[in-house]
């Protein structure tokens, strides 16, 4: 029976290592007593995926042995790994990073990730060394937008035994996303401290190397996750993305107030107005202000903030995102012309 349980557990893969949990040595003290299966899942560090792995074990065993009760104890045992508890992660990996810039939005769906990805590509095309950490825990879209979906960043250990993650490299940018480690359904259940820890890991536990800019694509809104992240990571400033629509602009004010709150006090580089107007492909000179006009200027004036760029609503921007080849790769594209003027 014991062997059968091990066989079932061997079917549970740790997504970060692409290896089954038995091979990884995570299963200890396995016992089958009467109608009860019990064992310990031992992690060497506070693993953001521990909860989902535990659930995967439970489901697999319940399906294989429905008549058994399953008891799983989750443990974190410090081995030689150093500083891999997210709460203790240091800033070593950010030592050679020039500026850390968060890309924020008051509201979801305004194109924050589209702007983050295309800005990264624009900066890289202009010769800067760029990394992007996709911290949008509610809907990590960087893997899809960059055609790196389904790829798995490699884990490695540095000389001191600290676990590090290697970012993926494509289009001259180093990409890291919470989406590489969890399916979207899993990402949705990451809330509160668990989400914060996972986010810190995809920023602090990544071997970024030398970068001019590290962009961080924040989740939309102004919640605890934002405050923790912005406080715990040496962020230089923020770019706020919005559409000209009144509902989006109302949330922009919340975003500005969050960054200007004395407890956070981060510089705001400016606003990127996305979907500023609609231009149909067949009438490239026509501009239709379908979400209104002038709202972003009013906010920019009220708070003394610059408008960094205005990007029209163009079908190809959406299509290129879906194809995983950001439109800003083409220096002649509308989005490149808008973003190539941004300097930090
Ligand atoms: P957010 O990160 O704010 O939730 P996304 O970047 O995921 O928003 O964008 C939402 C959707 O809008 C995506 O399908 C994206 O391709 C599309 N989109 C964003 N900006 C533009 C634009 N300027 N023109 C056309 N489509 C856009």
Tab-separated table of C-alpha atoms and ligand atoms in Angstrom:
chain	number	residue	atom	x	y	z
A	1	UNK	CA	0.000	0.000	0.000
A	2	UNK	CA	2.837	2.355	0.961
A	3	UNK	CA	4.372	1.932	-2.489
A	4	UNK	CA	1.042	2.672	-4.143
A	5	UNK	CA	0.807	5.924	-2.206
A	6	UNK	CA	4.340	6.833	-3.275
A	7	UNK	CA	3.422	6.096	-6.879
A	8	UNK	CA	0.441	8.440	-6.668
A	9	UNK	CA	2.503	11.176	-5.002
A	10	UNK	CA	5.122	10.777	-7.734
A	11	UNK	CA	2.489	12.128	-10.080
A	12	UNK	CA	2.451	15.485	-8.284
A	13	UNK	CA	4.859	17.879	-9.993
A	14	UNK	CA	6.374	20.959	-8.359
A	15	UNK	CA	5.831	23.550	-11.130
A	16	UNK	CA	8.878	25.618	-10.238
A	17	UNK	CA	11.246	22.661	-10.653
A	18	UNK	CA	9.295	20.565	-13.190
A	19	UNK	CA	10.029	17.548	-11.019
A	20	UNK	CA	7.825	15.319	-8.924
A	21	UNK	CA	7.684	15.918	-5.208
A	22	UNK	CA	8.944	12.426	-4.271
A	23	UNK	CA	12.105	12.880	-6.358
A	24	UNK	CA	12.547	16.342	-4.864
A	25	UNK	CA	12.574	14.704	-1.430
A	26	UNK	CA	9.629	16.703	-0.162
A	27	UNK	CA	7.718	13.671	1.187
A	28	UNK	CA	8.750	12.376	4.620
A	29	UNK	CA	7.346	10.135	7.353
A	30	UNK	CA	4.804	8.472	5.110
A	31	UNK	CA	2.544	6.156	7.126
A	32	UNK	CA	-0.475	4.058	6.215
A	33	UNK	CA	-2.291	3.057	9.393
A	34	UNK	CA	-5.748	1.498	9.215
A	35	UNK	CA	-7.679	3.723	6.851
A	36	UNK	CA	-5.412	6.737	7.302
A	37	UNK	CA	-2.586	7.968	5.091
A	38	UNK	CA	-0.347	10.548	6.693
A	39	UNK	CA	2.914	12.194	5.697
A	40	UNK	CA	4.869	15.412	5.906
A	41	UNK	CA	5.563	17.760	3.036
A	42	UNK	CA	8.908	19.305	3.846
A	43	UNK	CA	9.963	22.484	2.082
A	44	UNK	CA	13.397	23.998	2.535
A	45	UNK	CA	12.013	27.489	2.302
A	46	UNK	CA	8.657	29.222	2.537
A	47	UNK	CA	7.414	28.074	-0.819
A	48	UNK	CA	4.626	30.165	-2.385
A	49	UNK	CA	3.345	27.029	-4.077
A	50	UNK	CA	3.263	24.919	-0.886
A	51	UNK	CA	-0.492	25.354	-0.431
A	52	UNK	CA	-1.359	24.343	-3.960
A	53	UNK	CA	1.036	21.370	-3.870
A	54	UNK	CA	-0.562	20.167	-0.662
A	55	UNK	CA	-4.001	20.429	-2.259
A	56	UNK	CA	-2.784	18.592	-5.362
A	57	UNK	CA	-1.498	15.727	-3.120
A	58	UNK	CA	-4.759	15.573	-1.253
A	59	UNK	CA	-6.825	15.470	-4.439
A	60	UNK	CA	-4.645	12.822	-6.071
A	61	UNK	CA	-4.800	10.572	-2.982
A	62	UNK	CA	-8.536	11.089	-2.493
A	63	UNK	CA	-9.110	10.054	-6.061
A	64	UNK	CA	-6.843	6.986	-5.891
A	65	UNK	CA	-7.903	5.885	-2.388
A	66	UNK	CA	-11.343	7.358	-1.710
A	67	UNK	CA	-11.883	5.194	1.375
A	68	UNK	CA	-8.780	6.597	3.146
A	69	UNK	CA	-8.485	9.652	5.305
A	70	UNK	CA	-5.522	11.829	4.273
A	71	UNK	CA	-3.480	13.867	6.707
A	72	UNK	CA	-0.718	16.111	5.392
A	73	UNK	CA	1.527	18.168	7.597
A	74	UNK	CA	3.380	21.001	5.901
A	75	UNK	CA	6.802	21.912	7.273
A	76	UNK	CA	9.477	24.433	6.392
A	77	UNK	CA	12.906	23.232	7.379
A	78	UNK	CA	15.879	25.488	6.929
A	79	UNK	CA	18.601	23.571	5.143
A	80	UNK	CA	21.708	25.253	3.871
A	81	UNK	CA	19.646	27.642	1.760
A	82	UNK	CA	20.249	31.165	2.885
A	83	UNK	CA	17.819	34.064	2.899
A	84	UNK	CA	15.208	32.195	0.946
A	85	UNK	CA	12.442	32.971	3.364
A	86	UNK	CA	10.728	35.814	1.493
A	87	UNK	CA	10.468	37.813	4.689
A	88	UNK	CA	14.262	37.730	4.923
A	89	UNK	CA	15.153	38.140	1.285
A	90	UNK	CA	17.754	40.832	0.867
A	91	UNK	CA	18.328	43.351	-1.884
A	92	UNK	CA	21.451	41.630	-3.284
A	93	UNK	CA	19.850	40.861	-6.649
A	94	UNK	CA	18.918	44.521	-7.099
A	95	UNK	CA	22.449	45.754	-6.459
A	96	UNK	CA	23.196	46.255	-10.146
A	97	UNK	CA	19.783	47.630	-11.071
A	98	UNK	CA	19.724	51.322	-11.975
A	99	UNK	CA	16.112	52.380	-11.484
A	100	UNK	CA	13.106	50.451	-10.255
A	101	UNK	CA	9.868	51.756	-11.728
A	102	UNK	CA	6.398	50.465	-10.916
A	103	UNK	CA	3.686	50.562	-13.567
A	104	UNK	CA	0.400	51.128	-11.784
A	105	UNK	CA	-3.230	51.740	-12.635
A	106	UNK	CA	-6.214	52.616	-10.533
A	107	UNK	CA	-8.415	50.220	-12.440
A	108	UNK	CA	-8.040	46.916	-14.317
A	109	UNK	CA	-8.321	46.671	-18.080
A	110	UNK	CA	-6.891	50.103	-18.920
A	111	UNK	CA	-3.859	48.567	-20.627
A	112	UNK	CA	-1.352	48.682	-17.776
A	113	UNK	CA	0.323	45.420	-18.803
A	114	UNK	CA	0.273	46.378	-22.473
A	115	UNK	CA	2.071	49.619	-21.582
A	116	UNK	CA	4.526	47.842	-19.244
A	117	UNK	CA	5.497	45.227	-21.838
A	118	UNK	CA	5.757	47.704	-24.715
A	119	UNK	CA	7.688	50.200	-22.610
A	120	UNK	CA	10.167	47.464	-21.701
A	121	UNK	CA	10.568	46.576	-25.376
A	122	UNK	CA	10.886	50.256	-26.348
A	123	UNK	CA	13.628	50.874	-23.761
A	124	UNK	CA	15.481	47.712	-24.822
A	125	UNK	CA	15.296	48.689	-28.494
A	126	UNK	CA	16.822	52.055	-27.551
A	127	UNK	CA	19.796	50.219	-26.014
A	128	UNK	CA	18.903	50.093	-22.338
A	129	UNK	CA	19.214	46.936	-20.261
A	130	UNK	CA	15.711	46.178	-19.072
A	131	UNK	CA	13.916	43.676	-16.877
A	132	UNK	CA	10.207	43.403	-16.206
A	133	UNK	CA	8.674	41.691	-13.191
A	134	UNK	CA	5.000	40.951	-13.699
A	135	UNK	CA	3.553	41.280	-10.224
A	136	UNK	CA	-0.059	41.352	-11.377
A	137	UNK	CA	-1.134	38.506	-9.163
A	138	UNK	CA	-4.775	38.723	-10.252
A	139	UNK	CA	-4.074	38.339	-13.941
A	140	UNK	CA	-0.432	37.904	-14.918
A	141	UNK	CA	-0.474	38.631	-18.636
A	142	UNK	CA	3.226	39.090	-19.410
A	143	UNK	CA	3.777	35.420	-20.400
A	144	UNK	CA	1.016	35.650	-23.018
A	145	UNK	CA	1.972	39.121	-24.257
A	146	UNK	CA	5.601	38.094	-24.758
A	147	UNK	CA	5.019	34.626	-26.173
A	148	UNK	CA	6.755	33.031	-23.189
A	149	UNK	CA	3.656	31.278	-21.914
A	150	UNK	CA	4.307	27.751	-20.697
A	151	UNK	CA	8.048	28.376	-20.331
A	152	UNK	CA	9.641	27.680	-16.992
A	153	UNK	CA	12.433	29.876	-15.623
A	154	UNK	CA	15.315	27.839	-14.293
A	155	UNK	CA	16.231	27.695	-10.658
A	156	UNK	CA	19.847	27.826	-9.593
A	157	UNK	CA	21.863	28.134	-6.429
A	158	UNK	CA	24.475	30.808	-5.888
A	159	UNK	CA	27.821	30.189	-4.112
A	160	UNK	CA	26.222	30.737	-0.761
A	161	UNK	CA	23.501	28.193	-1.340
A	162	UNK	CA	20.762	30.727	-1.928
A	163	UNK	CA	18.093	29.664	-4.375
A	164	UNK	CA	17.740	32.046	-7.304
A	165	UNK	CA	15.495	32.127	-10.350
A	166	UNK	CA	16.844	32.986	-13.788
A	167	UNK	CA	14.586	35.353	-15.746
A	168	UNK	CA	13.539	34.415	-19.273
A	169	UNK	CA	15.107	36.514	-22.028
A	170	UNK	CA	13.290	37.496	-25.202
A	171	UNK	CA	13.165	40.661	-27.346
A	172	UNK	CA	16.208	41.905	-25.415
A	173	UNK	CA	14.273	42.046	-22.121
A	174	UNK	CA	14.529	39.869	-19.008
A	175	UNK	CA	11.026	38.734	-18.087
A	176	UNK	CA	9.764	37.308	-14.829
A	177	UNK	CA	6.152	36.617	-14.002
A	178	UNK	CA	4.179	34.982	-11.292
A	179	UNK	CA	2.307	33.417	-14.209
A	180	UNK	CA	5.253	31.116	-14.980
A	181	UNK	CA	4.722	29.352	-11.676
A	182	UNK	CA	0.990	29.005	-11.427
A	183	UNK	CA	-1.995	28.529	-13.642
A	184	UNK	CA	-4.306	31.567	-13.754
A	185	UNK	CA	-6.824	29.770	-11.511
A	186	UNK	CA	-4.167	29.325	-8.850
A	187	UNK	CA	-3.050	32.926	-9.151
A	188	UNK	CA	-6.533	34.080	-8.342
A	189	UNK	CA	-6.459	32.495	-4.893
A	190	UNK	CA	-3.192	34.180	-3.971
A	191	UNK	CA	-4.184	36.905	-1.585
A	192	UNK	CA	-2.762	38.836	1.319
A	193	UNK	CA	0.562	37.751	2.787
A	194	UNK	CA	0.901	34.763	0.469
A	195	UNK	CA	0.629	36.998	-2.577
A	196	UNK	CA	3.062	39.516	-1.066
A	197	UNK	CA	5.622	36.783	-0.410
A	198	UNK	CA	5.309	35.364	-3.885
A	199	UNK	CA	5.675	38.844	-5.363
A	200	UNK	CA	8.745	39.622	-3.314
A	201	UNK	CA	10.279	36.385	-4.547
A	202	UNK	CA	9.756	37.204	-8.212
A	203	UNK	CA	11.555	40.492	-7.612
A	204	UNK	CA	14.161	39.777	-4.945
A	205	UNK	CA	14.996	36.163	-5.693
A	206	UNK	CA	15.680	36.684	-9.383
A	207	UNK	CA	19.146	36.929	-10.840
A	208	UNK	CA	18.570	40.188	-12.728
A	209	UNK	CA	22.234	40.968	-13.235
A	210	UNK	CA	23.026	44.423	-14.545
A	211	UNK	CA	19.976	46.465	-15.548
A	212	UNK	CA	19.325	50.114	-16.315
A	213	UNK	CA	15.641	49.682	-15.531
A	214	UNK	CA	13.563	47.145	-13.712
A	215	UNK	CA	9.883	47.702	-14.435
A	216	UNK	CA	7.334	46.152	-12.090
A	217	UNK	CA	3.828	45.589	-13.446
A	218	UNK	CA	1.717	46.023	-10.303
A	219	UNK	CA	-1.752	44.584	-9.798
A	220	UNK	CA	-4.492	47.177	-10.503
A	221	UNK	CA	-5.797	49.248	-7.617
A	222	UNK	CA	-4.381	50.494	-4.370
A	223	UNK	CA	-4.405	47.700	-1.823
A	224	UNK	CA	-2.209	46.223	0.882
A	225	UNK	CA	-0.131	44.395	-1.704
A	226	UNK	CA	0.873	47.710	-3.267
A	227	UNK	CA	1.757	49.323	-0.002
A	228	UNK	CA	3.845	46.355	1.156
A	229	UNK	CA	5.636	46.037	-2.164
A	230	UNK	CA	6.379	49.698	-2.574
A	231	UNK	CA	7.625	49.892	0.994
A	232	UNK	CA	9.726	46.728	0.925
A	233	UNK	CA	11.376	47.276	-2.436
A	234	UNK	CA	13.536	50.315	-3.179
A	235	UNK	CA	11.219	51.715	-5.837
A	236	UNK	CA	12.386	54.931	-7.520
A	237	UNK	CA	9.045	55.985	-8.883
A	238	UNK	CA	5.775	55.162	-10.559
A	239	UNK	CA	4.132	55.451	-13.950
A	240	UNK	CA	0.349	55.553	-13.827
A	241	UNK	CA	-1.619	54.180	-16.754
A	242	UNK	CA	-5.184	55.276	-17.395
A	243	UNK	CA	-7.767	55.655	-20.123
A	244	UNK	CA	-9.487	59.034	-20.551
A	245	UNK	CA	-12.733	57.580	-19.194
A	246	UNK	CA	-14.091	59.288	-16.096
A	247	UNK	CA	-14.364	56.068	-14.065
A	248	UNK	CA	-10.730	55.248	-14.726
A	249	UNK	CA	-9.650	58.799	-13.902
A	250	UNK	CA	-11.408	58.718	-10.537
A	251	UNK	CA	-9.219	55.759	-9.602
A	252	UNK	CA	-6.099	57.490	-10.903
A	253	UNK	CA	-6.534	60.088	-8.162
A	254	UNK	CA	-6.520	57.277	-5.603
A	255	UNK	CA	-3.301	55.976	-7.137
A	256	UNK	CA	-1.675	59.415	-7.028
A	257	UNK	CA	-2.727	59.857	-3.417
A	258	UNK	CA	-1.291	56.460	-2.527
A	259	UNK	CA	2.140	57.250	-3.985
A	260	UNK	CA	2.084	60.706	-2.406
A	261	UNK	CA	0.951	59.463	0.993
A	262	UNK	CA	3.767	60.382	3.417
A	263	UNK	CA	4.099	56.738	4.461
A	264	UNK	CA	4.907	55.753	0.871
A	265	UNK	CA	6.154	58.967	-0.676
A	266	UNK	CA	7.289	57.812	-4.122
A	267	UNK	CA	8.004	59.987	-7.092
A	268	UNK	CA	5.423	59.847	-9.900
A	269	UNK	CA	7.162	60.037	-13.274
A	270	UNK	CA	3.876	60.719	-14.987
A	271	UNK	CA	0.720	59.432	-16.594
A	272	UNK	CA	0.438	57.332	-19.723
A	273	UNK	CA	-2.937	57.935	-21.313
A	274	UNK	CA	-3.885	54.748	-23.104
A	275	UNK	CA	-6.734	54.373	-25.593
A	276	UNK	CA	-6.559	58.153	-25.837
A	277	UNK	CA	-8.482	58.048	-29.121
A	278	UNK	CA	-9.493	55.485	-31.690
A	279	UNK	CA	-7.912	55.410	-35.108
A	280	UNK	CA	-9.259	52.904	-37.617
A	281	UNK	CA	-6.560	51.244	-39.721
A	282	UNK	CA	-8.172	52.426	-42.967
A	283	UNK	CA	-8.381	56.085	-41.786
A	284	UNK	CA	-5.011	56.605	-40.088
A	285	UNK	CA	-5.447	60.359	-39.801
A	286	UNK	CA	-8.837	60.241	-38.097
A	287	UNK	CA	-9.121	60.448	-34.343
A	288	UNK	CA	-12.297	59.496	-32.494
A	289	UNK	CA	-12.256	60.369	-28.811
A	290	UNK	CA	-14.531	57.543	-27.779
A	291	UNK	CA	-13.576	57.625	-24.080
A	292	UNK	CA	-13.674	61.411	-23.831
A	293	UNK	CA	-10.956	64.008	-24.045
A	294	UNK	CA	-9.096	66.257	-21.664
A	295	UNK	CA	-9.721	64.319	-18.436
A	296	UNK	CA	-6.120	63.169	-18.027
A	297	UNK	CA	-4.856	66.712	-18.687
A	298	UNK	CA	-7.102	68.035	-15.951
A	299	UNK	CA	-5.720	65.530	-13.442
A	300	UNK	CA	-2.156	66.095	-14.595
A	301	UNK	CA	-2.624	69.840	-14.089
A	302	UNK	CA	-4.340	69.432	-10.719
A	303	UNK	CA	-1.488	67.328	-9.297
A	304	UNK	CA	1.382	68.843	-11.255
A	305	UNK	CA	2.143	65.591	-13.064
A	306	UNK	CA	3.440	65.139	-16.583
A	307	UNK	CA	1.625	63.238	-19.344
A	308	UNK	CA	4.412	60.949	-20.534
A	309	UNK	CA	2.644	59.518	-23.564
A	310	UNK	CA	-0.700	59.164	-25.279
A	311	UNK	CA	-1.398	55.878	-26.990
A	312	UNK	CA	-4.383	55.482	-29.308
A	313	UNK	CA	-6.697	52.508	-29.378
A	314	UNK	CA	-5.447	50.561	-32.356
A	315	UNK	CA	-6.513	47.086	-33.282
A	316	UNK	CA	-2.972	45.930	-34.054
A	317	UNK	CA	-1.805	46.700	-30.484
A	318	UNK	CA	-4.327	44.223	-29.177
A	319	UNK	CA	-3.564	41.676	-31.902
A	320	UNK	CA	0.196	41.870	-31.371
A	321	UNK	CA	-0.313	41.378	-27.637
A	322	UNK	CA	-2.368	38.290	-28.300
A	323	UNK	CA	0.324	37.001	-30.675
A	324	UNK	CA	3.044	37.436	-28.051
A	325	UNK	CA	5.051	39.914	-30.162
A	326	UNK	CA	4.654	43.405	-28.651
A	327	UNK	CA	3.933	46.065	-31.249
A	328	UNK	CA	6.671	48.376	-29.896
A	329	UNK	CA	9.277	46.002	-31.392
A	330	UNK	CA	8.538	47.932	-34.589
A	331	UNK	CA	10.060	51.407	-34.177
A	332	UNK	CA	7.576	52.762	-36.733
A	333	UNK	CA	4.478	51.555	-34.911
A	334	UNK	CA	2.094	54.012	-33.280
A	335	UNK	CA	2.844	52.687	-29.803
A	336	UNK	CA	6.619	52.883	-30.329
A	337	UNK	CA	6.308	56.493	-31.457
A	338	UNK	CA	4.406	57.271	-28.270
A	339	UNK	CA	6.652	55.344	-25.867
A	340	UNK	CA	10.059	56.010	-27.425
A	341	UNK	CA	9.979	59.562	-26.042
A	342	UNK	CA	9.835	58.396	-22.429
A	343	UNK	CA	13.043	58.753	-20.454
A	344	UNK	CA	13.481	58.247	-16.723
B	1	LIG	P1	-4.523	45.832	-17.692
B	1	LIG	O1	-3.133	45.338	-17.489
B	1	LIG	O2	-4.711	47.274	-17.318
B	1	LIG	O3	-5.570	44.960	-17.078
B	1	LIG	P2	-4.148	44.981	-20.438
B	1	LIG	O4	-2.827	45.553	-20.765
B	1	LIG	O5	-4.239	43.526	-20.119
B	1	LIG	O6	-4.848	45.817	-19.260
B	1	LIG	O7	-5.127	45.370	-21.635
B	1	LIG	C1	-6.478	44.970	-21.670
B	1	LIG	C2	-6.855	44.624	-23.108
B	1	LIG	O8	-6.846	45.799	-23.907
B	1	LIG	C3	-5.900	43.664	-23.780
B	1	LIG	O9	-6.631	42.807	-24.601
B	1	LIG	C4	-5.011	44.565	-24.622
B	1	LIG	O10	-4.494	43.903	-25.761
B	1	LIG	C5	-5.972	45.661	-25.028
B	1	LIG	N1	-5.315	46.954	-25.218
B	1	LIG	C6	-4.589	47.653	-24.325
B	1	LIG	N2	-4.169	48.819	-24.828
B	1	LIG	C7	-4.648	48.874	-26.114
B	1	LIG	C8	-4.568	49.833	-27.188
B	1	LIG	N3	-3.934	51.002	-27.024
B	1	LIG	N4	-5.165	49.530	-28.355
B	1	LIG	C9	-5.829	48.358	-28.507
B	1	LIG	N5	-5.958	47.436	-27.556
B	1	LIG	C10	-5.372	47.668	-26.362
